[in-house]
């Protein structure tokens, strides 16, 4: 089986990756507000359903809805794998989050970008130069410093906490499988066609868990936040999918590693502007040093020349 090759437009791939990082970085704040009035599965279901409807309308207006014949000619197995494993990722992450803490979940979910990068190197035969491997080491050290307290909590945790951590780690693995399948699908389908199928499939998978009636009692503010979450999903995953068309998966994963730093910075800013939305985060000097190392390592990996 031939493997997907990037277009070589790395600047576009970088821009789309940074857009994804920004959107994924601010998403937890909107989710935290929305989860004040809705359960997690209804929120996830609405995000996928809303993204499916909006993308279908957009493609329909432009006359670019995927043809059934073209979908049939594509790899249905890969489409099913991508849809199933993205749904599994969301399910396991939310189950694990209920048994552990948000900070711990933020640490472990980074396994997904690490596995995506490794998948790009092993499956798609991408290559790093020596200084890019040094960048990987620097970024890893940065995360160890940035999340030092959470890692200490994980080591000394009780059984339920560890179970939640295992579920999140499995969810990270599921996400990496989805992302690698997504990249290979780009060989036969456009990214909008792939995402339309995945959004619809994930919405269908999560329908039994959703409490649809609870949507009809939302006030305007929380409804607006919920719609924003759906728009965020549509644009962020669309940008991520398109970035894989133009840039290597190993480099995209390095940029995505910046998402938790964007999240914590956003939380720090929003907690001052709107303290009712989210509690403040307090950063130690070591955490700030770790964040700087993560950024440095990510830049070295992403912007280094290919062999």
XYZ file of C-alpha atoms in Angstrom:
307
model
C 0.000 0.000 0.000
C 1.378 3.392 -0.994
C 1.641 5.958 1.774
C 0.371 9.539 1.781
C 2.950 12.163 0.815
C 2.728 15.782 1.937
C 2.284 18.629 -0.540
C 5.475 20.296 0.699
C 3.722 23.589 1.546
C 5.186 23.604 5.046
C 4.330 27.227 5.813
C 0.639 26.495 5.268
C 0.983 23.343 7.369
C 2.606 25.346 10.164
C -0.086 28.036 10.039
C -2.878 25.455 10.199
C -1.134 23.652 13.076
C -0.842 26.908 15.041
C -4.524 27.654 14.420
C -5.353 24.191 15.787
C -3.182 24.801 18.861
C -4.891 28.122 19.582
C -8.400 26.696 19.209
C -7.652 23.577 21.259
C -5.895 25.776 23.807
C -8.925 27.987 24.495
C -11.530 25.215 24.155
C -11.263 23.950 27.789
C -12.455 27.327 29.080
C -15.626 27.221 26.970
C -16.124 23.567 27.927
C -15.772 24.382 31.625
C -18.513 27.000 31.323
C -20.778 24.700 29.292
C -20.315 21.795 31.696
C -21.794 23.919 34.464
C -25.231 23.140 32.989
C -24.795 20.064 30.739
C -23.324 16.585 31.112
C -20.134 15.795 29.233
C -21.604 13.361 26.713
C -24.339 15.731 25.603
C -21.696 18.410 25.035
C -19.501 16.054 23.001
C -22.469 14.776 20.986
C -23.594 18.333 20.183
C -20.068 19.320 19.139
C -19.889 16.515 16.605
C -23.470 16.902 15.383
C -23.147 20.670 15.089
C -19.859 20.327 13.211
C -21.431 17.764 10.854
C -24.444 19.979 10.069
C -22.397 23.168 9.577
C -19.817 21.446 7.366
C -22.539 19.696 5.332
C -24.302 23.022 4.714
C -21.020 24.721 3.749
C -20.008 21.954 1.338
C -23.548 21.787 -0.049
C -23.584 25.516 -0.841
C -20.250 25.180 -2.632
C -21.361 22.026 -4.432
C -18.565 19.994 -2.874
C -20.448 17.368 -0.892
C -18.596 14.050 -1.225
C -20.017 11.727 -3.864
C -21.122 8.322 -2.643
C -19.158 6.675 -5.441
C -15.976 8.431 -4.313
C -16.542 7.383 -0.715
C -17.017 3.814 -1.887
C -13.754 3.932 -3.768
C -11.943 5.215 -0.659
C -10.775 2.927 2.117
C -13.894 2.256 4.168
C -11.768 0.400 6.684
C -9.641 3.467 7.340
C -12.732 5.700 7.556
C -14.280 3.307 10.080
C -11.030 3.159 12.072
C -10.679 6.954 12.153
C -14.319 7.443 13.231
C -14.332 4.659 15.809
C -11.058 5.614 17.445
C -11.873 9.333 17.649
C -15.145 8.380 19.363
C -13.243 6.022 21.697
C -10.784 8.825 22.484
C -13.554 11.171 23.599
C -15.292 8.458 25.630
C -12.158 7.238 27.443
C -10.881 10.746 28.100
C -14.125 11.866 29.740
C -14.368 8.642 31.783
C -10.765 9.072 32.912
C -11.258 12.745 33.705
C -14.097 11.821 36.088
C -11.685 9.597 38.070
C -8.642 11.865 38.097
C -7.950 15.622 37.881
C -7.903 18.133 35.006
C -4.195 18.863 35.544
C -3.307 15.178 35.466
C -5.449 14.687 32.360
C -3.607 17.560 30.675
C -0.311 15.746 31.311
C -1.355 12.316 30.066
C -3.244 13.500 26.992
C 0.113 14.701 25.634
C 0.895 11.055 24.940
C -1.340 11.488 21.878
C 0.976 14.014 20.199
C 4.029 11.932 21.128
C 2.483 8.815 19.561
C 1.438 10.796 16.468
C 5.025 11.966 16.045
C 6.368 8.430 16.450
C 3.763 7.161 13.983
C 4.908 9.715 11.438
C 8.511 8.564 11.846
C 7.776 4.825 11.764
C 4.758 4.472 9.443
C 5.255 7.374 7.039
C 9.072 7.122 7.062
C 9.554 10.737 8.126
C 12.997 11.667 9.458
C 14.510 13.954 12.107
C 17.985 15.430 12.052
C 20.205 15.266 15.138
C 19.249 18.706 16.448
C 15.572 17.822 16.056
C 16.101 14.782 18.286
C 17.772 17.176 20.717
C 14.587 19.262 20.423
C 12.535 16.180 21.398
C 14.725 15.760 24.499
C 14.420 19.449 25.409
C 10.633 19.365 24.978
C 10.364 16.219 27.126
C 12.452 17.784 29.899
C 10.260 20.873 29.684
C 7.118 18.833 30.228
C 8.668 17.029 33.195
C 9.347 20.419 34.800
C 6.061 21.995 33.731
C 3.949 19.155 35.140
C 6.271 18.135 37.991
C 3.592 18.404 40.691
C 1.021 16.463 38.676
C 3.545 13.709 37.939
C 4.316 13.457 41.659
C 0.595 13.096 42.382
C 0.365 10.320 39.786
C 3.214 8.327 41.354
C 1.657 8.458 44.833
C -1.963 8.081 43.670
C -4.626 5.648 44.874
C -6.270 2.945 42.754
C -9.152 4.991 41.318
C -6.808 7.806 40.301
C -4.509 5.339 38.552
C -7.470 3.736 36.745
C -8.504 7.177 35.474
C -4.944 7.804 34.314
C -4.869 4.484 32.442
C -8.144 5.360 30.676
C -6.736 8.726 29.582
C -3.539 7.068 28.334
C -5.633 4.594 26.323
C -7.667 7.530 25.000
C -4.421 9.190 23.869
C -3.470 6.022 21.988
C -6.903 5.947 20.339
C -6.471 9.565 19.205
C -3.074 8.828 17.657
C -4.583 5.908 15.711
C -7.357 8.219 14.471
C -4.846 10.881 13.402
C -2.602 8.457 11.515
C -5.624 6.933 9.738
C -6.763 10.470 8.911
C -3.413 11.250 7.296
C -3.472 8.136 5.108
C -7.058 8.860 4.032
C -5.849 12.136 2.513
C -4.399 10.071 -0.297
C -7.896 9.330 -1.640
C -10.237 11.945 -0.113
C -10.162 15.664 0.661
C -9.938 16.659 4.322
C -13.499 18.181 4.351
C -14.953 14.922 2.990
C -13.089 12.901 5.618
C -14.111 15.165 8.483
C -17.771 15.227 7.364
C -17.859 11.432 7.550
C -16.046 11.344 10.898
C -18.240 14.054 12.475
C -21.390 12.234 11.409
C -20.098 8.848 12.538
C -18.977 10.116 15.959
C -22.305 11.910 16.499
C -24.086 8.641 15.733
C -21.855 6.680 18.108
C -22.459 9.135 20.968
C -26.221 9.556 20.446
C -27.180 6.871 23.033
C -25.234 8.788 25.723
C -26.680 12.260 24.984
C -29.496 13.896 26.948
C -31.051 15.887 24.141
C -33.894 17.327 26.233
C -31.419 19.254 28.402
C -30.517 21.435 25.397
C -33.978 23.026 25.371
C -33.628 24.582 28.830
C -30.313 26.391 28.222
C -30.113 30.157 28.648
C -28.693 32.319 25.855
C -25.218 32.560 27.360
C -24.663 28.823 27.808
C -26.243 28.058 24.430
C -23.797 30.496 22.849
C -20.905 28.758 24.592
C -22.143 25.384 23.357
C -22.346 26.639 19.764
C -18.833 28.059 20.140
C -17.611 24.600 21.229
C -19.139 23.109 18.074
C -17.556 25.799 15.870
C -14.249 25.242 17.631
C -14.444 21.513 16.867
C -15.329 22.174 13.217
C -12.508 24.645 12.580
C -9.821 23.067 14.788
C -10.189 19.528 13.467
C -10.566 20.864 9.931
C -7.318 22.823 10.293
C -5.596 19.800 11.841
C -6.743 17.512 9.026
C -5.598 19.981 6.369
C -2.228 20.509 8.104
C -1.488 16.794 7.625
C -2.002 17.295 3.885
C 0.817 19.843 3.711
C 3.249 18.904 6.502
C 4.761 15.823 8.131
C 2.828 14.270 11.022
C 5.937 14.313 13.218
C 6.232 18.096 12.826
C 2.524 18.761 13.260
C 2.641 16.767 16.509
C 5.514 18.930 17.778
C 3.441 22.091 17.281
C 0.351 20.506 18.883
C 2.446 19.883 22.007
C 2.090 23.616 22.722
C -1.676 23.316 23.313
C -1.587 22.794 27.127
C 0.618 25.866 27.548
C -1.893 27.921 25.558
C -4.630 26.480 27.776
C -2.957 27.435 31.043
C -2.049 30.913 29.806
C -5.642 31.417 28.629
C -6.959 30.240 31.993
C -4.664 32.698 33.779
C -5.935 35.585 31.630
C -9.640 34.647 31.768
C -9.531 34.064 35.542
C -8.657 37.752 35.922
C -11.181 39.054 33.376
C -14.041 36.672 34.250
C -13.231 34.842 37.521
C -16.637 33.089 37.531
C -15.689 31.164 34.397
C -12.589 29.384 35.673
C -10.355 29.385 38.777
C -6.868 30.945 38.439
C -3.692 28.970 37.790
C -0.518 29.682 39.768
C 2.808 29.138 38.016
C 6.103 28.486 39.795
C 9.446 29.538 38.344
C 10.189 25.894 37.484
C 6.870 25.587 35.619
C 7.642 28.736 33.613
C 11.125 27.385 32.818
C 9.545 24.108 31.706
C 7.104 25.956 29.439
C 10.023 27.787 27.826
C 11.810 24.494 27.169
C 8.664 23.004 25.616
C 8.378 25.964 23.239
C 12.091 25.800 22.366
C 12.006 22.062 21.700
C 8.808 22.335 19.665
C 10.260 25.061 17.460
C 13.461 23.039 16.874
C 11.435 20.000 15.770
C 8.868 21.833 13.666
C 11.119 24.227 11.774
C 14.124 21.965 11.220
C 14.928 20.951 7.643
C 14.139 17.427 6.493
C 16.883 14.941 5.660
